[in-house]
CSV table of C-alpha atoms in Angstrom, one decimal:
chain,number,residue,atom,x,y,z
A,412,MET,CA,108.9,80.4,95.7
A,413,THR,CA,106.7,82.8,93.1
A,414,LYS,CA,108.0,86.2,93.8
A,415,ALA,CA,106.2,88.0,90.9
A,416,LEU,CA,102.7,87.4,89.3
A,417,MET,CA,101.2,89.1,86.0
A,418,LEU,CA,97.0,88.1,85.8
A,419,HIS,CA,96.3,89.4,81.8
A,420,THR,CA,92.6,88.6,81.8
A,421,ASN,CA,89.9,88.9,78.3
A,422,SER,CA,86.9,87.9,79.9
A,423,LYS,CA,84.5,89.1,79.0
A,424,ASN,CA,82.7,88.6,83.1
A,425,SER,CA,81.6,90.9,84.5
A,426,VAL,CA,83.9,90.1,88.1
A,427,TYR,CA,87.0,88.4,87.7
A,428,GLU,CA,88.4,86.3,90.5
A,429,LEU,CA,92.1,85.9,91.3
A,430,PRO,CA,92.7,82.1,90.8
A,431,LYS,CA,93.1,80.1,94.2
A,432,PHE,CA,96.5,79.7,94.4
A,433,VAL,CA,97.4,83.4,94.6
A,434,GLU,CA,96.1,83.4,98.4
A,435,THR,CA,99.1,80.9,98.9
A,436,MET,CA,102.0,83.1,97.7
A,437,LYS,CA,102.4,84.5,101.1
A,438,GLU,CA,105.9,85.8,99.8
A,439,LEU,CA,104.0,87.3,96.6
A,440,LYS,CA,106.3,90.4,96.2
A,441,VAL,CA,104.5,92.0,92.7
A,442,LEU,CA,101.4,91.6,91.6
A,443,TYR,CA,100.2,93.5,87.3
A,444,LEU,CA,96.7,92.8,86.6
A,445,ARG,CA,95.6,94.0,83.3
A,446,GLY,CA,92.1,93.4,82.5
A,447,ARG,CA,90.7,93.5,78.7
A,448,ILE,CA,91.0,96.5,75.7
A,449,GLY,CA,87.9,96.6,73.6
A,450,GLY,CA,88.2,98.7,70.6
A,451,VAL,CA,88.5,101.6,72.7
A,452,VAL,CA,90.3,102.8,75.3
A,453,LYS,CA,88.5,102.3,77.9
A,454,ILE,CA,88.2,100.3,81.4
A,455,GLU,CA,86.1,96.7,81.1
A,456,GLY,CA,85.7,94.1,83.7
A,457,GLU,CA,86.6,94.3,87.3
A,458,VAL,CA,88.8,92.0,89.8
A,459,LYS,CA,88.0,90.3,93.3
A,460,ILE,CA,91.1,90.5,95.5
A,461,GLU,CA,91.8,88.0,98.2
A,462,GLY,CA,94.7,86.7,99.8
A,463,ASN,CA,97.7,88.2,102.1
A,464,PHE,CA,99.2,90.7,100.7
A,465,SER,CA,101.2,91.8,103.4
A,466,GLN,CA,104.7,91.2,101.8
A,467,LEU,CA,103.3,93.1,98.4
A,468,ARG,CA,106.4,95.3,97.2
A,469,SER,CA,104.9,96.4,93.5
A,470,LEU,CA,100.8,96.5,92.6
A,471,ARG,CA,99.9,97.5,89.3
A,472,VAL,CA,96.0,97.5,87.6
A,473,ASP,CA,95.5,98.3,84.5
A,474,PHE,CA,92.5,98.7,82.3
A,475,MET,CA,89.9,97.1,85.0
A,476,THR,CA,88.2,98.2,88.7
A,477,ALA,CA,90.0,96.5,91.4
A,478,ILE,CA,87.6,95.0,94.3
A,479,PHE,CA,88.8,94.3,97.9
A,480,SER,CA,87.4,92.3,100.1
A,481,GLU,CA,86.9,92.7,103.6
A,482,GLN,CA,89.8,91.4,104.6
A,483,VAL,CA,92.2,93.2,101.9
A,484,THR,CA,92.1,96.4,102.1
A,485,LEU,CA,95.2,98.9,100.6
A,486,LYS,CA,95.9,100.3,103.9
A,487,SER,CA,96.8,96.1,105.0
A,488,MET,CA,99.8,96.5,102.1
A,489,ASN,CA,102.0,98.0,104.4
A,490,ASN,CA,105.1,97.1,102.8
A,491,LEU,CA,103.8,98.1,99.6
A,492,GLU,CA,106.4,100.8,97.3
A,493,ASP,CA,104.9,101.3,93.9
A,494,LEU,CA,101.7,102.0,92.9
A,495,VAL,CA,100.5,101.9,89.2
A,496,VAL,CA,96.6,102.5,87.9
A,497,GLN,CA,96.3,103.2,85.0
A,498,LEU,CA,92.7,103.8,83.5
A,499,SER,CA,91.3,101.9,86.5
A,500,ASP,CA,89.3,101.8,90.0
A,501,ILE,CA,90.6,101.6,93.1
A,502,PRO,CA,87.4,101.9,95.2
A,503,SER,CA,89.9,102.1,98.9
A,504,GLU,CA,92.0,104.6,97.2
A,505,GLY,CA,91.4,106.3,100.2
A,506,ASP,CA,93.8,104.5,102.6
A,507,ILE,CA,96.3,105.9,99.6
A,508,GLY,CA,97.9,108.4,102.3
A,509,SER,CA,98.5,105.1,104.5
A,510,LEU,CA,100.6,103.6,102.9
A,511,SER,CA,104.2,105.2,104.4
A,512,LYS,CA,106.0,103.5,102.4
A,513,LEU,CA,105.3,104.3,98.8
A,514,LYS,CA,108.0,106.2,96.9
A,515,VAL,CA,106.4,105.8,92.8
A,516,LEU,CA,102.6,106.0,92.8
A,517,GLN,CA,100.9,106.8,89.1
A,518,LEU,CA,97.2,107.6,88.8
A,519,SER,CA,97.1,108.1,85.5
A,520,TRP,CA,93.7,109.0,83.0
A,521,ARG,CA,91.6,108.7,86.2
A,522,SER,CA,88.2,110.8,86.4
A,523,VAL,CA,89.9,111.9,90.2
A,524,GLU,CA,88.7,116.2,90.9
A,525,TYR,CA,91.5,115.2,94.0
A,526,VAL,CA,94.5,113.6,95.1
A,527,PRO,CA,93.1,110.5,97.6
A,528,ILE,CA,96.2,111.6,99.6
A,529,ARG,CA,94.9,112.7,103.2
A,530,GLU,CA,98.4,113.8,104.9
A,531,TYR,CA,101.2,115.0,102.3
A,532,ARG,CA,103.4,114.3,105.3
A,533,LYS,CA,103.3,110.7,106.2
A,534,MET,CA,104.7,110.9,102.2
A,535,LYS,CA,108.0,110.8,103.7
A,536,TYR,CA,109.8,108.8,100.9
A,537,LEU,CA,107.3,109.7,97.7
A,538,LYS,CA,109.7,110.4,94.7
A,539,HIS,CA,107.6,109.5,91.7
A,540,LEU,CA,104.6,110.8,91.3
A,541,HIS,CA,102.4,110.4,88.2
A,542,LEU,CA,98.6,111.6,87.7
A,543,GLY,CA,98.5,112.1,83.7
A,544,GLY,CA,96.1,112.1,81.9
A,545,CYS,CA,93.4,113.4,85.2
A,546,ARG,CA,91.9,115.7,83.2
A,547,VAL,CA,88.7,117.0,85.6
A,548,LEU,CA,92.0,117.4,88.7
A,549,ARG,CA,91.3,121.6,89.2
A,550,LYS,CA,94.3,122.1,92.2
A,551,LEU,CA,96.2,120.2,94.5
A,552,PRO,CA,96.1,121.5,98.2
A,553,SER,CA,98.3,123.5,100.3
A,554,SER,CA,99.3,120.7,101.6
A,555,PHE,CA,101.5,119.1,98.7
A,556,GLY,CA,104.1,120.7,99.2
A,557,GLU,CA,104.9,118.5,102.6
A,558,LEU,CA,106.3,116.3,99.6
A,559,HIS,CA,109.8,117.0,100.5
A,560,ALA,CA,111.4,114.0,98.8
A,561,LEU,CA,109.4,114.4,95.8
A,562,GLU,CA,112.0,114.3,92.3
A,563,GLU,CA,109.9,113.6,90.0
A,564,LEU,CA,106.0,115.0,89.1
A,565,PHE,CA,104.0,114.9,86.0
A,566,LEU,CA,101.0,116.5,85.7
A,567,ARG,CA,100.3,116.8,81.4
A,568,HIS,CA,97.2,116.5,80.3
A,569,CYS,CA,95.6,117.6,83.2
A,570,LEU,CA,93.0,120.2,81.0
A,571,SER,CA,90.5,121.6,84.3
A,572,LEU,CA,94.0,122.0,86.6
A,573,ASN,CA,94.4,126.2,86.9
A,574,GLU,CA,96.6,126.8,89.7
A,575,LEU,CA,99.3,125.2,91.7
A,576,PRO,CA,99.5,125.7,95.6
A,577,TYR,CA,101.2,128.5,96.7
A,578,ASN,CA,104.4,127.0,98.8
A,579,PHE,CA,104.6,124.5,95.5
A,580,GLY,CA,108.9,125.6,96.5
A,581,GLN,CA,108.5,123.4,99.4
A,582,LEU,CA,109.1,120.8,96.8
A,583,ARG,CA,112.8,121.2,97.6
A,584,SER,CA,114.0,117.7,95.7
A,585,LEU,CA,112.2,118.0,92.8
A,586,ARG,CA,114.2,117.3,89.6
A,587,ILE,CA,112.2,117.0,86.8
A,588,LEU,CA,108.4,118.9,86.4
A,589,SER,CA,105.8,118.3,83.6
A,590,LEU,CA,103.0,121.2,82.6
A,591,ARG,CA,102.7,119.8,79.5
A,592,PHE,CA,99.3,120.5,77.9
A,593,CYS,CA,97.9,122.1,81.5
A,594,ARG,CA,96.0,124.4,78.8
A,595,ASN,CA,93.8,126.3,81.8
A,596,LEU,CA,97.1,126.8,83.9
A,597,CYS,CA,96.8,130.4,84.3
A,598,GLN,CA,100.1,131.5,86.4
A,599,LEU,CA,102.9,129.5,88.8
A,600,PRO,CA,103.1,131.0,92.1
A,601,GLU,CA,105.9,133.1,93.2
A,602,SER,CA,107.3,130.3,95.0
A,603,PHE,CA,107.7,128.4,91.9
A,604,GLY,CA,111.6,130.0,91.4
A,605,ASP,CA,112.0,128.3,95.1
A,606,LEU,CA,112.7,125.0,93.4
A,607,LYS,CA,116.9,125.0,93.7
A,608,ALA,CA,116.3,120.8,92.5
A,609,LEU,CA,114.7,121.9,89.4
A,610,GLU,CA,116.6,120.9,86.3
A,611,LYS,CA,113.8,119.6,83.3
A,612,LEU,CA,110.7,121.5,82.9
A,613,SER,CA,108.2,121.6,80.3
A,614,LEU,CA,105.1,123.5,80.4
A,615,ALA,CA,104.3,123.4,76.5
A,616,SER,CA,101.3,123.6,75.3
A,617,CYS,CA,99.9,125.6,79.0
A,618,ALA,CA,97.9,127.6,76.6
A,619,SER,CA,96.2,130.4,79.3
A,620,LEU,CA,100.0,131.0,80.9
A,621,GLN,CA,100.3,134.8,80.7
A,622,LYS,CA,103.5,135.3,82.3
A,623,LEU,CA,106.0,133.8,84.2
A,624,PRO,CA,106.6,134.7,87.5
A,625,ASP,CA,109.4,137.0,88.6
A,626,SER,CA,111.3,134.3,90.9
A,627,PHE,CA,111.7,132.6,87.0
A,628,GLY,CA,115.5,133.0,86.9
A,629,PHE,CA,116.6,132.0,90.4
A,630,LEU,CA,116.1,128.1,89.3
A,631,GLN,CA,119.3,127.6,89.4
A,632,SER,CA,119.7,123.7,88.5
A,633,LEU,CA,117.7,124.2,85.3
A,634,LYS,CA,119.0,122.9,82.4
A,635,SER,CA,116.4,121.8,80.0
A,636,LEU,CA,113.0,124.0,79.4
A,637,SER,CA,110.3,123.3,77.2
A,638,LEU,CA,107.7,127.0,77.0
A,639,ALA,CA,106.9,125.4,73.3
A,640,ASP,CA,103.3,126.6,72.4
A,641,CYS,CA,102.6,128.6,75.0
A,642,ILE,CA,100.7,131.1,73.3
A,643,GLY,CA,99.6,133.2,76.0
A,644,LEU,CA,103.4,134.4,76.9
A,645,GLU,CA,103.9,137.3,75.3
A,646,GLN,CA,107.4,138.2,77.2
A,647,LEU,CA,110.8,135.9,79.2
A,648,PRO,CA,111.4,137.8,83.1
A,649,LYS,CA,113.5,140.6,83.4
A,650,ASN,CA,115.5,138.1,85.4
A,651,PHE,CA,115.9,134.8,82.2
A,652,GLY,CA,119.5,136.2,81.4
A,653,LEU,CA,120.3,134.2,84.9
A,654,LEU,CA,119.7,131.0,84.7
A,655,ASP,CA,123.3,129.9,83.8
A,656,ASN,CA,122.6,126.3,84.0
A,657,LEU,CA,120.1,126.4,81.3
A,658,GLU,CA,121.6,124.2,78.8
A,659,GLU,CA,118.3,123.4,75.9
A,660,LEU,CA,115.6,125.5,76.0
A,661,ASP,CA,112.3,125.4,73.2
A,662,LEU,CA,110.6,128.6,72.6
A,663,ARG,CA,108.4,127.1,69.2
A,664,TRP,CA,104.9,127.8,67.9
A,665,MET,CA,105.0,131.1,70.6
A,666,ASP,CA,103.1,133.1,68.6
A,667,ARG,CA,103.6,136.4,70.6
A,668,LEU,CA,107.0,136.9,72.2
A,669,ARG,CA,108.7,139.9,70.3
A,670,LYS,CA,112.2,140.7,71.8
A,671,LEU,CA,114.4,138.5,74.9
A,672,PRO,CA,114.9,140.3,78.1
A,673,ILE,CA,118.1,142.1,78.7
A,674,SER,CA,119.4,140.2,81.4
A,675,THR,CA,119.7,137.3,78.5
A,676,LYS,CA,122.8,139.3,76.4
A,677,HIS,CA,126.0,140.7,78.1
A,678,GLY,CA,126.5,137.1,79.0
A,679,GLY,CA,123.7,135.9,80.3
A,680,LEU,CA,123.0,132.2,80.0
A,681,LYS,CA,126.3,131.2,80.0
A,682,ALA,CA,125.2,127.7,79.7
A,683,LEU,CA,122.6,127.6,76.5
A,684,LYS,CA,123.3,124.9,74.1
A,685,MET,CA,120.8,124.6,72.2
A,686,VAL,CA,117.5,127.0,71.2
A,687,LYS,CA,114.1,124.7,69.3
A,688,CYS,CA,112.4,128.0,67.6
A,689,ASP,CA,110.1,129.4,64.8
A,690,GLU,CA,112.5,131.2,61.6
A,691,LYS,CA,110.9,134.4,62.6
A,692,LEU,CA,112.7,134.7,66.2
A,693,ILE,CA,116.3,134.2,64.7
A,694,PRO,CA,116.6,138.1,64.2
A,695,LEU,CA,115.6,138.4,68.2
A,696,TRP,CA,119.5,136.3,68.9
A,697,LYS,CA,121.3,137.2,66.3
A,698,ASP,CA,121.2,140.2,68.0
A,699,GLN,CA,122.8,138.7,70.4
A,700,ARG,CA,124.9,135.9,68.4
A,701,ASN,CA,128.7,137.5,70.3
A,702,ASN,CA,127.2,136.2,74.1
A,703,PHE,CA,125.5,133.3,71.9
A,704,HIS,CA,128.3,132.1,69.3
A,705,LEU,CA,128.7,128.5,71.0
A,706,ILE,CA,124.4,128.2,70.3
A,707,GLN,CA,123.2,125.5,67.9
A,708,PHE,CA,119.9,126.6,66.7
A,709,ASP,CA,117.4,123.7,65.6
A,710,VAL,CA,114.4,126.3,63.2
A,711,LEU,CA,112.3,123.6,62.0
A,712,LYS,CA,114.6,121.3,59.7
A,713,SER,CA,117.6,123.3,59.8
A,714,ASN,CA,119.8,124.1,61.4
A,715,TYR,CA,122.0,127.6,62.2
A,716,THR,CA,125.5,127.9,64.2
């Protein structure tokens, strides 16, 4: 019995209905709907969804608008674990919060001002959240910190995002965070240092970021950090050297950075292996070579060891 189905339509009709045989697929677990891509990337066409999808585990909709019948809503897909909506619209997306078994949620390149989840505490199993390219998303609600199972969060290219909630540090399971190209993000909350599980962080091209919180040095699990093109940052936090598990650091195109905090000397940054930076920053590190003899420097196309 077929349990996975992919439908790729090139139809130019305004509404495309699923084939009738889909309604008979009672054990369907995976459904992937992909629309037609024109000369430029844009949403084209609508797909009308009818049938019984109570057993569906994964739904992906790309480049089209999904219209559900009165009998079929996201709420009725109560076993859904993966939901991916890319350059697409789902009118009933307000029901996403009722999908209590959801593990993966991707709402990429959407014109949404807020995340369509009313009660975050019900999302007990959500591990991966991708909101990349949601360019009008301005902020996350304070209840966002209730996503205690969240391990990966991608907010890259959220150009209007200007702040994170004060209790962002409550995301105690978060391992990977990308805020790349969040150009209006001005600051990080002081609770940021409570992200004890965080291993990989990208703040690259956060041009409006003026400083990192004083709690930044408490990110004891952090292994990889990118501050590339953070042109507003003039200095690193005083306790930056306490990042004892940091292995990779990217400081390229940080035009205003003139010195390193004292905490990076005298045995600070014990695990550091790779530093990417502009050539003019090399003297800052050479002054501390006795403590950084194992570091490899990647400067444009040259390596300094």
